XYZ file of C-alpha atoms in Angstrom:
528
model
C 10.766 9.762 -23.203
C 8.651 11.479 -20.513
C 6.574 9.292 -18.195
C 2.793 9.983 -18.354
C 1.288 11.546 -15.240
C -1.093 8.636 -14.753
C 1.766 6.118 -14.772
C 3.762 8.169 -12.259
C 0.741 8.308 -9.961
C 0.070 4.602 -10.320
C 3.633 3.677 -9.415
C 4.056 6.116 -6.522
C 4.653 4.429 -3.178
C 4.720 6.487 -0.019
C 5.496 4.504 3.107
C 3.149 5.592 5.892
C 3.266 5.360 9.621
C 3.853 1.852 10.902
C 0.975 0.685 13.063
C 1.583 -0.427 16.589
C 1.097 -4.090 17.415
C 1.529 -6.517 20.243
C 4.729 -8.501 20.500
C 5.247 -11.658 18.472
C 5.767 -13.780 21.595
C 2.227 -13.089 22.785
C 0.877 -14.469 19.547
C 2.404 -17.934 19.846
C 1.274 -21.066 21.610
C 3.346 -23.518 23.631
C 4.660 -25.239 20.482
C 5.753 -21.981 18.891
C 2.910 -21.932 16.339
C 1.171 -18.551 16.155
C -2.292 -18.627 17.739
C -3.193 -15.139 16.575
C -3.492 -13.930 13.019
C -3.174 -10.248 12.100
C -4.802 -9.029 8.895
C -4.742 -5.657 7.144
C -7.214 -6.455 4.378
C -9.426 -3.396 4.132
C -11.605 -1.027 6.070
C -14.149 -1.821 8.728
C -17.883 -2.102 8.261
C -18.944 1.238 9.698
C -22.574 0.106 9.904
C -21.561 -2.907 11.976
C -22.011 -6.620 11.446
C -25.735 -7.208 11.003
C -26.509 -9.340 7.920
C -30.092 -8.059 7.761
C -28.594 -4.638 7.001
C -26.148 -5.924 4.378
C -23.105 -7.291 6.233
C -21.583 -10.245 4.362
C -22.952 -9.367 0.930
C -19.463 -9.260 -0.599
C -17.857 -12.089 1.348
C -18.224 -14.379 4.343
C -20.298 -12.896 7.200
C -17.680 -14.479 9.527
C -19.843 -14.395 12.677
C -22.961 -15.885 11.117
C -23.779 -18.997 9.092
C -25.501 -18.847 5.728
C -27.919 -21.447 4.436
C -25.778 -22.108 1.362
C -22.216 -21.192 0.361
C -19.978 -21.112 -2.692
C -16.918 -23.333 -2.725
C -13.580 -22.446 -4.284
C -14.997 -23.285 -7.740
C -18.023 -21.030 -7.074
C -20.335 -24.056 -7.022
C -23.201 -23.777 -4.529
C -22.908 -26.131 -1.547
C -24.738 -26.591 1.739
C -23.745 -24.703 4.871
C -26.473 -24.400 7.498
C -28.887 -26.050 5.066
C -28.911 -29.804 4.477
C -31.291 -29.624 1.511
C -33.271 -27.084 -0.491
C -35.794 -27.300 -3.284
C -37.830 -24.875 -5.367
C -41.443 -25.352 -6.391
C -42.102 -25.658 -10.156
C -43.620 -22.163 -10.260
C -40.552 -20.699 -8.505
C -42.619 -19.199 -5.693
C -41.703 -21.450 -2.736
C -38.183 -22.280 -1.586
C -38.139 -25.064 1.026
C -34.993 -25.406 3.115
C -34.083 -28.040 5.712
C -31.402 -26.991 8.181
C -28.963 -28.990 10.252
C -29.927 -29.747 13.856
C -26.469 -29.518 15.467
C -25.851 -25.780 14.940
C -25.796 -23.439 17.924
C -25.459 -19.692 18.280
C -22.455 -18.353 20.152
C -24.643 -17.826 23.240
C -25.419 -21.559 23.331
C -28.963 -21.424 21.953
C -29.839 -23.791 19.072
C -30.361 -22.501 15.557
C -33.917 -23.281 14.438
C -36.107 -22.720 11.406
C -37.769 -19.906 13.347
C -34.451 -18.025 13.367
C -34.117 -18.496 9.607
C -37.660 -17.255 9.016
C -37.055 -14.302 11.326
C -33.792 -13.379 9.548
C -35.357 -13.269 6.084
C -38.353 -11.332 7.387
C -36.111 -8.799 9.157
C -33.931 -8.363 6.061
C -36.996 -7.777 3.884
C -38.309 -5.131 6.270
C -34.964 -3.374 6.717
C -34.540 -2.467 3.054
C -30.800 -3.171 3.358
C -28.473 -3.878 0.442
C -29.216 -7.617 0.670
C -32.390 -7.253 -1.363
C -35.113 -9.715 -0.315
C -38.058 -7.467 -1.151
C -39.495 -10.265 -3.313
C -40.198 -12.239 -0.108
C -43.919 -12.478 0.727
C -43.437 -14.430 3.938
C -41.018 -16.787 5.650
C -42.610 -19.599 7.641
C -41.051 -22.171 9.973
C -42.850 -25.391 9.045
C -41.181 -27.276 11.910
C -37.996 -26.992 13.988
C -35.676 -27.633 11.045
C -37.703 -26.725 7.922
C -38.500 -23.260 6.611
C -40.508 -22.138 3.604
C -39.542 -18.896 1.877
C -42.606 -17.804 -0.088
C -42.097 -15.198 -2.809
C -44.433 -12.702 -4.442
C -43.005 -13.638 -7.841
C -40.302 -15.976 -9.157
C -36.751 -14.652 -8.910
C -33.970 -16.603 -10.589
C -31.314 -14.927 -8.450
C -32.978 -15.634 -5.105
C -30.528 -18.485 -4.486
C -27.890 -15.814 -3.888
C -29.848 -14.585 -0.870
C -29.441 -18.054 0.635
C -25.711 -17.753 -0.055
C -25.136 -14.249 1.290
C -27.649 -13.640 4.094
C -26.196 -14.630 7.475
C -28.699 -16.081 9.950
C -29.303 -14.087 13.142
C -31.003 -15.275 16.368
C -34.534 -14.029 16.887
C -34.001 -13.925 20.641
C -30.866 -11.747 20.485
C -31.426 -9.493 17.488
C -31.842 -6.092 19.109
C -30.854 -2.461 18.427
C -27.205 -3.063 19.397
C -26.810 -6.293 17.430
C -24.683 -4.720 14.681
C -21.967 -3.979 17.227
C -22.445 -7.074 19.365
C -23.358 -9.827 16.891
C -24.416 -13.292 18.013
C -24.175 -15.968 15.346
C -23.343 -19.569 14.506
C -20.319 -18.890 12.307
C -16.658 -19.834 12.841
C -15.762 -16.684 14.839
C -17.140 -14.566 17.678
C -16.584 -10.826 17.977
C -14.497 -10.137 21.071
C -13.524 -6.461 20.814
C -14.112 -3.612 18.373
C -12.021 -0.476 18.686
C -13.751 1.538 15.996
C -11.404 3.051 13.469
C -8.491 0.945 14.713
C -9.050 -2.795 14.955
C -11.512 -5.646 15.310
C -10.575 -8.680 17.406
C -12.420 -11.965 16.904
C -11.940 -15.315 18.615
C -12.547 -18.831 17.424
C -16.030 -20.222 18.028
C -15.215 -23.635 19.492
C -18.899 -24.606 19.268
C -18.918 -24.108 15.484
C -20.295 -27.150 13.649
C -17.874 -26.851 10.704
C -14.115 -27.118 10.360
C -12.463 -25.306 13.268
C -10.127 -22.427 12.401
C -6.473 -22.995 13.309
C -6.237 -19.639 15.111
C -7.549 -18.725 18.532
C -7.833 -15.077 17.549
C -7.810 -12.969 14.410
C -7.111 -9.233 14.553
C -8.305 -7.054 11.687
C -6.335 -3.806 11.686
C -7.850 -0.848 9.857
C -5.083 0.936 7.997
C -4.739 2.865 4.765
C -2.885 1.524 1.757
C 0.552 2.910 2.612
C 0.342 1.939 6.276
C -0.684 -1.601 5.293
C 2.389 -1.851 3.067
C 4.614 -0.564 5.865
C 3.058 -3.070 8.298
C 3.745 -5.929 5.879
C 7.356 -4.824 5.416
C 7.911 -4.645 9.158
C 6.321 -8.044 9.840
C 3.469 -6.622 11.914
C 0.703 -8.300 9.902
C 0.380 -11.777 8.433
C -1.743 -10.761 5.443
C -1.972 -7.328 3.805
C -4.321 -6.442 0.959
C -2.792 -3.862 -1.357
C -3.845 -2.297 -4.645
C -1.877 -3.588 -7.635
C -0.040 -0.259 -7.884
C 1.618 -1.030 -4.516
C 2.142 -4.767 -5.082
C 5.666 -4.280 -6.360
C 8.892 -5.842 -5.161
C 9.615 -8.574 -2.683
C 8.995 -8.435 1.063
C 11.251 -10.756 3.109
C 9.263 -13.547 4.737
C 6.142 -12.837 2.687
C 4.800 -14.065 -0.636
C 2.710 -12.115 -3.113
C -0.624 -13.861 -3.671
C -2.615 -12.958 -6.771
C -6.331 -13.795 -6.715
C -8.523 -13.529 -9.788
C -11.676 -11.510 -9.210
C -14.799 -10.144 -10.879
C -14.025 -6.835 -9.148
C -14.231 -4.232 -11.893
C -13.759 -0.500 -12.396
C -15.861 1.517 -14.798
C -17.136 4.988 -15.596
C -20.829 5.682 -15.014
C -22.034 8.258 -17.532
C -24.849 10.693 -16.706
C -27.428 9.556 -19.262
C -29.743 12.571 -19.281
C -29.066 16.098 -20.611
C -28.742 19.032 -18.250
C -32.085 20.790 -18.423
C -32.028 22.137 -14.888
C -33.713 19.198 -13.198
C -32.762 18.061 -9.710
C -33.647 15.141 -7.475
C -36.044 15.512 -4.566
C -32.967 16.155 -2.408
C -31.824 18.955 -4.733
C -29.027 17.016 -6.421
C -28.327 18.123 -10.010
C -29.254 15.820 -12.888
C -27.770 15.578 -16.351
C -24.744 16.403 -18.487
C -24.946 17.766 -22.032
C -21.762 15.956 -23.097
C -22.146 12.405 -21.769
C -25.872 12.349 -22.566
C -24.813 12.196 -26.228
C -24.516 8.611 -27.443
C -21.635 9.498 -29.771
C -19.503 10.707 -26.876
C -20.165 7.593 -24.801
C -19.347 5.316 -27.728
C -16.233 7.309 -28.640
C -14.893 7.015 -25.088
C -15.393 3.246 -25.156
C -13.634 2.916 -28.518
C -10.712 5.257 -27.728
C -9.557 3.747 -24.433
C -6.640 1.294 -24.431
C -7.705 -1.099 -21.698
C -4.650 -3.340 -22.019
C -2.465 -0.307 -21.316
C -4.586 0.403 -18.232
C -3.953 -3.129 -16.976
C -0.234 -3.016 -17.708
C 0.386 0.562 -16.550
C -2.009 1.167 -13.661
C -2.518 -2.403 -12.419
C 1.070 -3.532 -13.009
C -0.396 -6.384 -15.044
C -2.594 -7.612 -12.161
C -5.891 -7.788 -14.006
C -7.696 -8.024 -17.329
C -9.368 -5.544 -19.673
C -13.089 -5.208 -18.925
C -15.692 -5.482 -21.669
C -18.742 -5.265 -19.397
C -19.894 -5.625 -15.773
C -19.988 -9.457 -15.646
C -16.970 -10.637 -17.642
C -16.297 -14.405 -17.589
C -19.325 -15.220 -15.438
C -21.860 -17.749 -16.799
C -24.232 -14.996 -17.969
C -21.569 -12.875 -19.716
C -22.262 -11.916 -23.350
C -18.925 -11.542 -25.221
C -20.763 -10.285 -28.317
C -21.629 -7.066 -26.447
C -17.965 -5.976 -26.466
C -16.445 -3.541 -28.969
C -12.886 -3.038 -30.163
C -10.877 -0.476 -28.234
C -7.546 1.353 -28.518
C -8.883 2.994 -31.668
C -8.539 6.788 -31.328
C -9.049 7.276 -35.068
C -12.313 5.365 -34.882
C -13.368 7.515 -31.920
C -12.615 10.655 -33.938
C -14.809 9.431 -36.777
C -17.695 8.814 -34.372
C -17.372 12.337 -32.960
C -16.981 13.927 -36.392
C -20.163 12.259 -37.621
C -22.068 13.556 -34.596
C -20.946 17.147 -35.172
C -18.344 17.374 -32.396
C -15.498 19.383 -34.001
C -12.580 21.473 -32.776
C -13.479 24.690 -34.593
C -11.258 27.019 -32.552
C -8.164 24.794 -32.573
C -7.770 24.576 -28.780
C -7.650 20.771 -28.838
C -11.153 20.316 -27.366
C -14.126 19.541 -29.577
C -17.368 21.455 -29.271
C -20.885 21.328 -30.639
C -23.444 24.101 -30.461
C -21.347 26.024 -27.961
C -20.868 23.015 -25.640
C -17.298 21.852 -25.040
C -16.572 18.105 -25.042
C -15.258 18.223 -21.498
C -16.287 16.819 -18.130
C -14.851 16.036 -14.698
C -14.219 12.421 -13.715
C -14.888 11.882 -10.029
C -13.235 9.158 -7.964
C -12.947 8.515 -4.196
C -10.115 10.606 -2.788
C -7.385 8.446 -1.294
C -7.939 5.549 -3.710
C -4.625 5.454 -5.578
C -5.796 2.850 -8.076
C -8.823 4.847 -9.185
C -6.694 7.977 -9.283
C -4.276 6.237 -11.634
C -7.127 5.040 -13.844
C -8.717 8.508 -13.948
C -5.435 10.146 -14.951
C -4.870 7.496 -17.616
C -8.349 7.985 -19.054
C -7.727 11.740 -19.278
C -4.445 11.144 -21.117
C -6.042 8.696 -23.548
C -9.031 10.892 -24.423
C -7.101 14.127 -24.898
C -5.846 13.192 -28.413
C -9.412 12.568 -29.634
C -10.551 15.997 -28.430
C -12.302 15.130 -25.151
C -11.022 16.983 -22.106
C -11.334 15.068 -18.839
C -10.443 16.531 -15.443
C -9.896 13.866 -12.731
C -11.204 14.962 -9.320
C -10.742 13.053 -6.060
C -13.722 13.687 -3.784
C -15.337 12.279 -0.661
C -18.217 9.863 -1.067
C -20.529 12.517 0.377
C -19.602 14.836 -2.493
C -19.798 12.041 -5.073
C -23.321 11.157 -3.940
C -24.467 14.719 -4.558
C -22.866 14.932 -8.030
C -23.124 11.398 -9.486
C -26.263 12.121 -11.557
C -24.555 15.072 -13.275
C -20.851 14.125 -13.443
C -19.163 10.888 -14.571
C -17.889 8.766 -11.671
C -15.275 6.003 -11.594
C -17.026 3.227 -9.679
C -16.074 -0.274 -8.620
C -18.517 -3.202 -8.669
C -18.385 -6.955 -9.202
C -20.501 -9.774 -7.767
C -21.179 -13.480 -8.078
C -24.843 -12.476 -8.351
C -26.373 -11.529 -11.731
C -28.665 -9.118 -9.866
C -25.834 -6.607 -10.131
C -26.805 -6.039 -13.773
C -30.285 -5.061 -12.571
C -28.883 -2.705 -9.953
C -26.669 -0.921 -12.481
C -29.079 -0.703 -15.438
C -32.723 -1.052 -14.391
C -34.775 2.148 -14.440
C -36.387 0.926 -11.211
C -32.980 1.234 -9.498
C -32.084 4.650 -10.965
C -30.686 6.769 -8.157
C -31.309 4.171 -5.437
C -28.298 4.316 -3.125
C -25.292 4.168 -5.524
C -27.083 2.011 -8.098
C -27.665 3.198 -11.653
C -26.085 6.552 -10.763
C -26.290 7.871 -14.333
C -30.101 7.394 -14.306
C -29.929 5.184 -17.409
C -33.320 4.138 -18.795
C -34.223 1.835 -21.649
C -37.564 -0.054 -21.750
C -36.036 -2.859 -23.809
C -33.338 -3.411 -21.193
C -35.909 -3.238 -18.389
C -37.931 -5.947 -20.131
C -34.951 -8.268 -20.574
C -33.804 -7.806 -16.985
C -37.312 -8.448 -15.643
C -37.623 -11.560 -17.821
C -34.249 -12.850 -16.585
C -35.326 -12.422 -12.976
C -38.685 -14.116 -13.559
C -37.288 -17.129 -15.432
C -37.521 -20.472 -13.621
C -35.172 -22.114 -16.144
C -31.519 -21.005 -15.668
C -30.851 -21.232 -19.413
C -33.782 -18.944 -20.162
C -32.529 -16.499 -17.540
C -29.062 -16.478 -19.114
C -30.531 -15.772 -22.576
C -32.299 -12.686 -21.201
C -29.202 -11.516 -19.289
C -27.210 -11.690 -22.518
C -29.873 -9.862 -24.518
C -29.811 -7.029 -21.979
C -26.024 -6.718 -22.331
C -26.289 -6.451 -26.104
C -28.484 -3.386 -25.577
C -26.812 -1.559 -22.673
C -23.271 -2.519 -23.739
C -20.633 -0.314 -25.401
C -21.731 -1.103 -28.953
C -25.307 0.019 -28.316
C -26.346 2.386 -25.493
C -22.846 2.485 -23.966
C -24.330 3.257 -20.556
C -20.911 2.731 -18.933
C -17.287 2.601 -20.025
C -15.935 -0.467 -18.284
C -12.169 -0.301 -17.849
C -10.524 -3.202 -16.016
C -11.148 -6.311 -13.955
C -8.759 -6.493 -11.019
C -6.675 -9.299 -9.676
C -6.734 -8.853 -5.898
C -3.199 -8.746 -4.558
C -2.145 -9.769 -1.063
C 1.155 -10.121 0.716
C 0.902 -13.148 3.025
C 3.328 -14.731 5.450
C 5.376 -17.318 3.553
C 4.407 -19.947 6.147
C 0.667 -19.282 5.883
C -1.271 -21.638 3.611
C -4.403 -19.849 2.371
C -5.764 -22.962 0.645
C -7.642 -22.809 -2.651
C -8.955 -19.286 -3.115
C -12.158 -18.628 -5.040
C -12.619 -15.980 -7.705
C -13.405 -12.996 -5.515
C -16.176 -10.408 -5.776
C -15.761 -6.673 -5.198
C -13.386 -5.943 -2.338
C -15.890 -4.839 0.319
C -16.416 -7.264 3.184
C -12.992 -8.970 3.177
C -13.724 -11.582 0.469
C -10.453 -13.429 1.102
C -11.854 -14.571 4.474
C -14.362 -16.833 2.698
C -12.036 -19.782 3.337
C -10.330 -18.562 6.522
C -11.456 -21.589 8.541
C -9.127 -23.659 6.349
C -6.013 -21.492 6.624
C -3.064 -23.240 8.237
C 0.543 -22.580 9.237
C 2.996 -24.786 7.353
C 6.209 -23.991 9.267
């Protein structure tokens, strides 16, 4: 039996150039225990390490403290804060902070720094969205009030993700020379190659076991080669490369809410463009029958088993297994005959016998864009094309740069990756107010009913009421209704780690940006 193209691509391993590294002896202390940790766990933050611009949104900010944090069970716990409370109307968040925290330059962390950080983040318009903030006021040295323009049920996540910066040292070059009160201090950044951080011995929390940590910036194949040659202690790899044993290393599988899905252009192609001249609309995916047929036809379990090597779960929506997930929004899949019936009823037929349906002179065909160089998304795109061909939909996978994807994402389907501990992600992906903002709601999906449910969820001061509105929104934008997206898989993040390195209890991870595995790095220890 021939092997499908998508499965061959998913399983292909090409060993790249082995990165250079310093000798093992230089990494060990007097007792023989390594004092330096080397990690190949993803790319660098090209914008730098300024939380007010978005650094730390998908993981620990590393150099900075946050007011609150999530533990390994995703429960919210104190970090820089000692207490917080919310007024009954949801408009004032009062936070007391600890008095023993210092920035890495020796200056104390005060409520003024917290107020400054939230104000700066609100003004910057970065991806850590605090636009609902009316003002942040330091009531005294260790108490701050965050006053909102309207209640926002998800605002607690800003206290979890926004690292606190010092007012006195937050200048134009801060992103490349961060000063913070977190467990590490940036020592050296060789852009495009590596980032070297050292332990912050003045940190108020548990001290990391390592004097230095080196983040090496390598591609997937080079990371695998580095792990095989013992040049890194932890390597993050896509599931397609997490095959076989590596002597001296163990494969660590971490459950995540990191998903992959297809964003459909929601509007027809009537010649419109954005203000920047980007094309809008697609006459195939703007048809509800096509979007529903794609969702019904795809065999998501086969995607997990074939492309992810079993490291993951089928995706039914953007927030699977989180507290606000609505299972009733899911539809049955792996049903090509059902997909054919949907298309037949909508007038999509293969009249000329070429294997591709058409309606009114329009072929049921479209490209599927994905970031070039991402082997996992390539494998998924090829698999989707194989699965939709029998139902009469022709898909052409195309690997492109993000610059190209940004110009085409309102007119061509794109294979995106998302996944957050914050329910706000549903707003970003489906609210008409976010249509075309950065990479959010790229298909320009609009539904007033969904907008109303999302707004009500945000405004709710009762968590149970918020959850009810989140679930109602999913029942409308999900695959059985508007089918705004075709969600494919939820990933398990896969890492090769030194067999003697204890990574502790790992939390369910968000999307892979920002090195989410480092959330608990202060507790990592050598065991031999």
